[in-house]
mmCIF file of C-alpha atoms in Angstrom:
data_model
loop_
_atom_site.group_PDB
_atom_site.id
_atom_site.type_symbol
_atom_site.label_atom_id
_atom_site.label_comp_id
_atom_site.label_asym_id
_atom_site.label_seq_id
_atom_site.Cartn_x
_atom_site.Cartn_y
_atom_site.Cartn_z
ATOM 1 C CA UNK A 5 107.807 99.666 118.167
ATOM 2 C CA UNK A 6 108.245 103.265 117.947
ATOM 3 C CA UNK A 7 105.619 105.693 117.435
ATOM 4 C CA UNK A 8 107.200 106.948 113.776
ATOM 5 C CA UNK A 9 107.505 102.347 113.132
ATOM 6 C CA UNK A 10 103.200 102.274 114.329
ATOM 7 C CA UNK A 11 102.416 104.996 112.457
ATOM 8 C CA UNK A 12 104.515 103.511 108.836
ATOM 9 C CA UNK A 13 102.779 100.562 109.750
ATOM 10 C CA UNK A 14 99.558 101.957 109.989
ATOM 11 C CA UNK A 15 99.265 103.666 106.682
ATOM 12 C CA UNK A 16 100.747 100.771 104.694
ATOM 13 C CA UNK A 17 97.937 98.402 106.372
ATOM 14 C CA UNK A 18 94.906 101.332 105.493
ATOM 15 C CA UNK A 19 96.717 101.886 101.663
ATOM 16 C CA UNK A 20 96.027 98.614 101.219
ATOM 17 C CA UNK A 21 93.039 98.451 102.340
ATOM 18 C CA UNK A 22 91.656 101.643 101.643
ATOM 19 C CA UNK A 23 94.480 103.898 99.153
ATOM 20 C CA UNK A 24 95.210 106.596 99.009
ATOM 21 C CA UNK A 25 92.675 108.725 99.443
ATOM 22 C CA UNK A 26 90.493 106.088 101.494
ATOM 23 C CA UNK A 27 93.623 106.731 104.141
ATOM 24 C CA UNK A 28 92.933 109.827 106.108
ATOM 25 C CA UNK A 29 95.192 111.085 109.222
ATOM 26 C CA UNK A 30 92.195 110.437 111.359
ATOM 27 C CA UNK A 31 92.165 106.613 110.207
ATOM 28 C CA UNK A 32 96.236 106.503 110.528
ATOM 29 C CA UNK A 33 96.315 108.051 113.969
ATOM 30 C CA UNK A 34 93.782 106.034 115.312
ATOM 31 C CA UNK A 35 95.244 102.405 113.741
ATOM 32 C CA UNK A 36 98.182 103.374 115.105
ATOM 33 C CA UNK A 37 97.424 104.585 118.649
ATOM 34 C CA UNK A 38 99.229 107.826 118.528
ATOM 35 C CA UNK A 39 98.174 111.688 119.623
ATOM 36 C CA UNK A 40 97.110 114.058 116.922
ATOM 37 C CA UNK A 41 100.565 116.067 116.566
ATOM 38 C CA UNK A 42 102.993 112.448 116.728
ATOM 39 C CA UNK A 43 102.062 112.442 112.640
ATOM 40 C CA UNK A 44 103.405 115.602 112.231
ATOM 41 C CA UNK A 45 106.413 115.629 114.333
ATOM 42 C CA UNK A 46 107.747 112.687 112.435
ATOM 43 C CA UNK A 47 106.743 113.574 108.990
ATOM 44 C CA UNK A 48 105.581 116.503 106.873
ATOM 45 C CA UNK A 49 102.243 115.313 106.034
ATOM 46 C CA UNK A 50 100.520 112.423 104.907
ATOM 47 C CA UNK A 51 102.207 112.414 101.302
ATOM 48 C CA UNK A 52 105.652 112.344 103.690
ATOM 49 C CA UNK A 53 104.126 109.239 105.797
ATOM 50 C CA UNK A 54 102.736 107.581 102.517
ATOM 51 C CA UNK A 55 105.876 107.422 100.675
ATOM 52 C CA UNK A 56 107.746 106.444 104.042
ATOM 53 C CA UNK A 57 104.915 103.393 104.053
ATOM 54 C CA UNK A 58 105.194 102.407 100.240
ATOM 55 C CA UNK A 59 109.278 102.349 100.731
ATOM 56 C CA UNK A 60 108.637 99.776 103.742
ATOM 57 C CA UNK A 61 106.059 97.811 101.609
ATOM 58 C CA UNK A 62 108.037 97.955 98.489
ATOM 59 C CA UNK A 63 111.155 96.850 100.562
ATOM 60 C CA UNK A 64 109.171 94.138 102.598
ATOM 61 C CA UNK A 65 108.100 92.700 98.792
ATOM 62 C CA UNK A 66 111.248 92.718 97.461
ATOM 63 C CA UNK A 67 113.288 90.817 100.370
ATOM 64 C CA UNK A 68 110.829 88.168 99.837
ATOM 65 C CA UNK A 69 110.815 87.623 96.526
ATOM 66 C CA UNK A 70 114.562 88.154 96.100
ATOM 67 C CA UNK A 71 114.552 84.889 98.881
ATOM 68 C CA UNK A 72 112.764 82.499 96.750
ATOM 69 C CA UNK A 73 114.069 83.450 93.304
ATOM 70 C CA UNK A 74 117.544 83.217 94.692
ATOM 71 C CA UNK A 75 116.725 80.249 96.762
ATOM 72 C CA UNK A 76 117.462 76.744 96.244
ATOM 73 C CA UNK A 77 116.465 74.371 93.472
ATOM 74 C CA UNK A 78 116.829 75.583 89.604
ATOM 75 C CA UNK A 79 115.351 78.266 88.058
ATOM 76 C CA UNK A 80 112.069 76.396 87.235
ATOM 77 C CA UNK A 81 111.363 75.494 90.582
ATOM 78 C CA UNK A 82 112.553 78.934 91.965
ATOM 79 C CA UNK A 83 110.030 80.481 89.415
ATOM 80 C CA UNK A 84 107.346 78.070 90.564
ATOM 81 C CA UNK A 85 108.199 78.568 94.559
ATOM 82 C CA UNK A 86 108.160 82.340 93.806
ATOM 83 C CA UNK A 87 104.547 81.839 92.062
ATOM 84 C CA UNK A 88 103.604 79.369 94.784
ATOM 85 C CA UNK A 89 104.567 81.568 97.742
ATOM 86 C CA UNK A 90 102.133 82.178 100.791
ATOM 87 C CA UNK A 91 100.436 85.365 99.852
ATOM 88 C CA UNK A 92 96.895 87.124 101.028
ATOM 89 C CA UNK A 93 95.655 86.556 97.482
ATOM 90 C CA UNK A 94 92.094 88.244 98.360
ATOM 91 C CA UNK A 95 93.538 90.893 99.463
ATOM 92 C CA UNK A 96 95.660 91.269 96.351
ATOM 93 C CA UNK A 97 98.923 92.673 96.054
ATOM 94 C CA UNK A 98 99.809 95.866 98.277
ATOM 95 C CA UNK A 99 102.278 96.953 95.511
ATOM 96 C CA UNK A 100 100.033 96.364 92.118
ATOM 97 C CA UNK A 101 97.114 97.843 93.782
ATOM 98 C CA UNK A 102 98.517 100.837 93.996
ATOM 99 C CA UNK A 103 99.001 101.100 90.868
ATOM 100 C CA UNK A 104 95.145 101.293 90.476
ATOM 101 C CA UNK A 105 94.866 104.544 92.428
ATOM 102 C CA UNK A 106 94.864 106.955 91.031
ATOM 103 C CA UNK A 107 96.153 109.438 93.617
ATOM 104 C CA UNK A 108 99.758 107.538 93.941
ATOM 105 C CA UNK A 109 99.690 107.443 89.801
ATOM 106 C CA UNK A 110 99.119 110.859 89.643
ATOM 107 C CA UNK A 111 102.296 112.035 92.089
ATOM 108 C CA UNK A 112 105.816 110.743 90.827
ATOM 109 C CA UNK A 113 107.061 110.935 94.451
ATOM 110 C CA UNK A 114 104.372 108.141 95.280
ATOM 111 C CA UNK A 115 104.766 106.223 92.119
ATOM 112 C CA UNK A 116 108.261 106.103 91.992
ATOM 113 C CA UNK A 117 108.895 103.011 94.714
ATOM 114 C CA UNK A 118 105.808 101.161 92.852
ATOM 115 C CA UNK A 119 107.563 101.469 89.720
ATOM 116 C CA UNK A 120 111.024 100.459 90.941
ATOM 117 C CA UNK A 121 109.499 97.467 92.558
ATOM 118 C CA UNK A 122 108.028 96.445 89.450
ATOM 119 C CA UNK A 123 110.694 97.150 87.381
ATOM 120 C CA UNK A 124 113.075 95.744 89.595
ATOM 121 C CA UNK A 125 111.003 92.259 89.869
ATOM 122 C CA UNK A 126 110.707 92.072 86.069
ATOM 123 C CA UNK A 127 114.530 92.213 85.845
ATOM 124 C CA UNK A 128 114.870 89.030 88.976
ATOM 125 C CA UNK A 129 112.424 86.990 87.037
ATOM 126 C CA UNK A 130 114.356 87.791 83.660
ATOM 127 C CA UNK A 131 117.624 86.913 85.307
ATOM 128 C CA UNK A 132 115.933 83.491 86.204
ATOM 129 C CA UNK A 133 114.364 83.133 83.136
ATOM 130 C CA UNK A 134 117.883 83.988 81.711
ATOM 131 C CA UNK A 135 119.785 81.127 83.903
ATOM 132 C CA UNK A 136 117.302 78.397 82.736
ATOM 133 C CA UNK A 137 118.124 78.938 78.871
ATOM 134 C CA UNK A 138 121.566 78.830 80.006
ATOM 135 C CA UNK A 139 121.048 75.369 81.822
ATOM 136 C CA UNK A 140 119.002 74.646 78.855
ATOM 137 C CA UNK A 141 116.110 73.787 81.082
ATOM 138 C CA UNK A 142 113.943 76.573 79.007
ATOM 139 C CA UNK A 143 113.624 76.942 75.594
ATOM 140 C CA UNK A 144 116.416 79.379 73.605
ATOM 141 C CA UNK A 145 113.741 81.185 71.925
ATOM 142 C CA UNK A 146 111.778 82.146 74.414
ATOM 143 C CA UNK A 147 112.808 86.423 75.513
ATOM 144 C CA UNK A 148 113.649 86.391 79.307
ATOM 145 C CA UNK A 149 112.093 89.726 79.221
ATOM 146 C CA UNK A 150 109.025 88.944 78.142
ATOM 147 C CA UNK A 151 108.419 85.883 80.440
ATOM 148 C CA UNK A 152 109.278 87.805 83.123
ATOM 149 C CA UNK A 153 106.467 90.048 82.190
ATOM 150 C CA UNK A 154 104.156 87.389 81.824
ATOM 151 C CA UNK A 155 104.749 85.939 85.023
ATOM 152 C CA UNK A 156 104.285 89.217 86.900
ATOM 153 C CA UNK A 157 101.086 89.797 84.813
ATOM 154 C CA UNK A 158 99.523 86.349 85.812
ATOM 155 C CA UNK A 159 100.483 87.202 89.468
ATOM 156 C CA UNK A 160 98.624 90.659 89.371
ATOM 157 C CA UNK A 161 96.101 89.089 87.124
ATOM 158 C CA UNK A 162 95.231 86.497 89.068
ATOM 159 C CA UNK A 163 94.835 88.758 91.917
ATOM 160 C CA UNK A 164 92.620 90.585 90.398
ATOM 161 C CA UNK A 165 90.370 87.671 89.094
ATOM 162 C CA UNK A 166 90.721 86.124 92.274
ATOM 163 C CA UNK A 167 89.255 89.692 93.855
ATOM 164 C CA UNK A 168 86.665 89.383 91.588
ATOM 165 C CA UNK A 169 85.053 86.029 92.114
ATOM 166 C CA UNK A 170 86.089 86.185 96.111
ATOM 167 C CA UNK A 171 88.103 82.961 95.723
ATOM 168 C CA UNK A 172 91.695 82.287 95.368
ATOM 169 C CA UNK A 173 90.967 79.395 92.854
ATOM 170 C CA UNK A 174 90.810 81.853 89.513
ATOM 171 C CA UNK A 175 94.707 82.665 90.994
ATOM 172 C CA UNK A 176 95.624 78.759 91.471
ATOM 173 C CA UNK A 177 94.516 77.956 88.031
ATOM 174 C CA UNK A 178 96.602 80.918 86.517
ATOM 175 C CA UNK A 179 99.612 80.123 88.243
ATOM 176 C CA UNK A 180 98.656 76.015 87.474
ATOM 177 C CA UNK A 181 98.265 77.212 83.755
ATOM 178 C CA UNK A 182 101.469 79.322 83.601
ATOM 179 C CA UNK A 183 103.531 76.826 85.037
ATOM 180 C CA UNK A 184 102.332 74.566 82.590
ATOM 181 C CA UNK A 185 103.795 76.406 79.960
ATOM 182 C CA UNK A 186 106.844 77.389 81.533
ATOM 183 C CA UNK A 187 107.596 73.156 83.141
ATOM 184 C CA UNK A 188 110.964 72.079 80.948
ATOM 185 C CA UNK A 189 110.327 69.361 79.220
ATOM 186 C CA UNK A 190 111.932 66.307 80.475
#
């Protein structure tokens, strides 16, 4: 892995775990094994690097999402395998928590990926959504739209209750409870 690859890596792992401002160069250099000037020669600064790491992140999260909502099975059980997915649930989601700092809020450079991801999720899950009223395997009334932002707000909910308690069972139960509403009915 190259030194500009360790270094990406690095401050994606310590935003994270830390954010934004919890992520000095110190930390990144160190987590990363490189000399003091390697940040420097590859990017301007740590706002450069940052953005560099949320791009990866952001890119990493949609690839695997877009491979289970356009996976096999129909869209209920695409839906459900997306919800259902291996994920570090303590650790919550490296895109939705940085929407909770305030220092990637704050610049639109930083924000913009988060926003795009989210956006751009909301519009998958309504596409889904979408194909199952078409199958008729989901209700006509329901709004694609709106499910789709329910779903992603009992994913980053659950995360966050999950967080809370120090137990991934609060995030079972939500997705359990959402896909309870959401199972056609047969």
């Amino acid at each position: 892995m190259s030194t500009s690859d360790r270094l990406i890596e690095s401050t994606r792992e310590l935003l994270w775990e830390r954010g934004y401002v919890g992520t000095s160069p110190k930390a990144i250099l160190e987590r990363a094994g490189a000399g003091q000037g390697s940040m420097y020669h590859h990017f301007k600064g740590k706002p450069d690097l940052a953005l560099a790491a949320i791009r990866r992140t952001a890119e990493e999260m949609r690839a695997t999402a877009q491979g289970v909502l356009n996976g096999p099975g129909t869209p209920y059980e695409r839906i459900e395998a997306y919800l259902r997915r291996e994920r570090d649930v303590l650790r919550g989601c490296p895109i939705g928590r940085l929407t909770m700092d305030p220092d990637v809020i704050a610049n639109d450079d930083l924000r913009g990926p988060v926003d795009e991801t989210i956006d751009w999720l909301r519009e998958e899950l309504a596409g889904v959504v979408e194909e199952g009223k078409e199958r008729g395997q989901f209700a006509q009334d329901l709004d694609a739209e709106e499910i789709a932002a329910t779903i992603l707000a009992a994913v980053q909910g659950g995360y966050v209750l999950a967080r809370a308690s120090g137990s991934p069972a609060a995030f079972d139960a939500g997705v359990r409870g959402l896909l309870s509403l959401l199972r056609p009915a047969s």
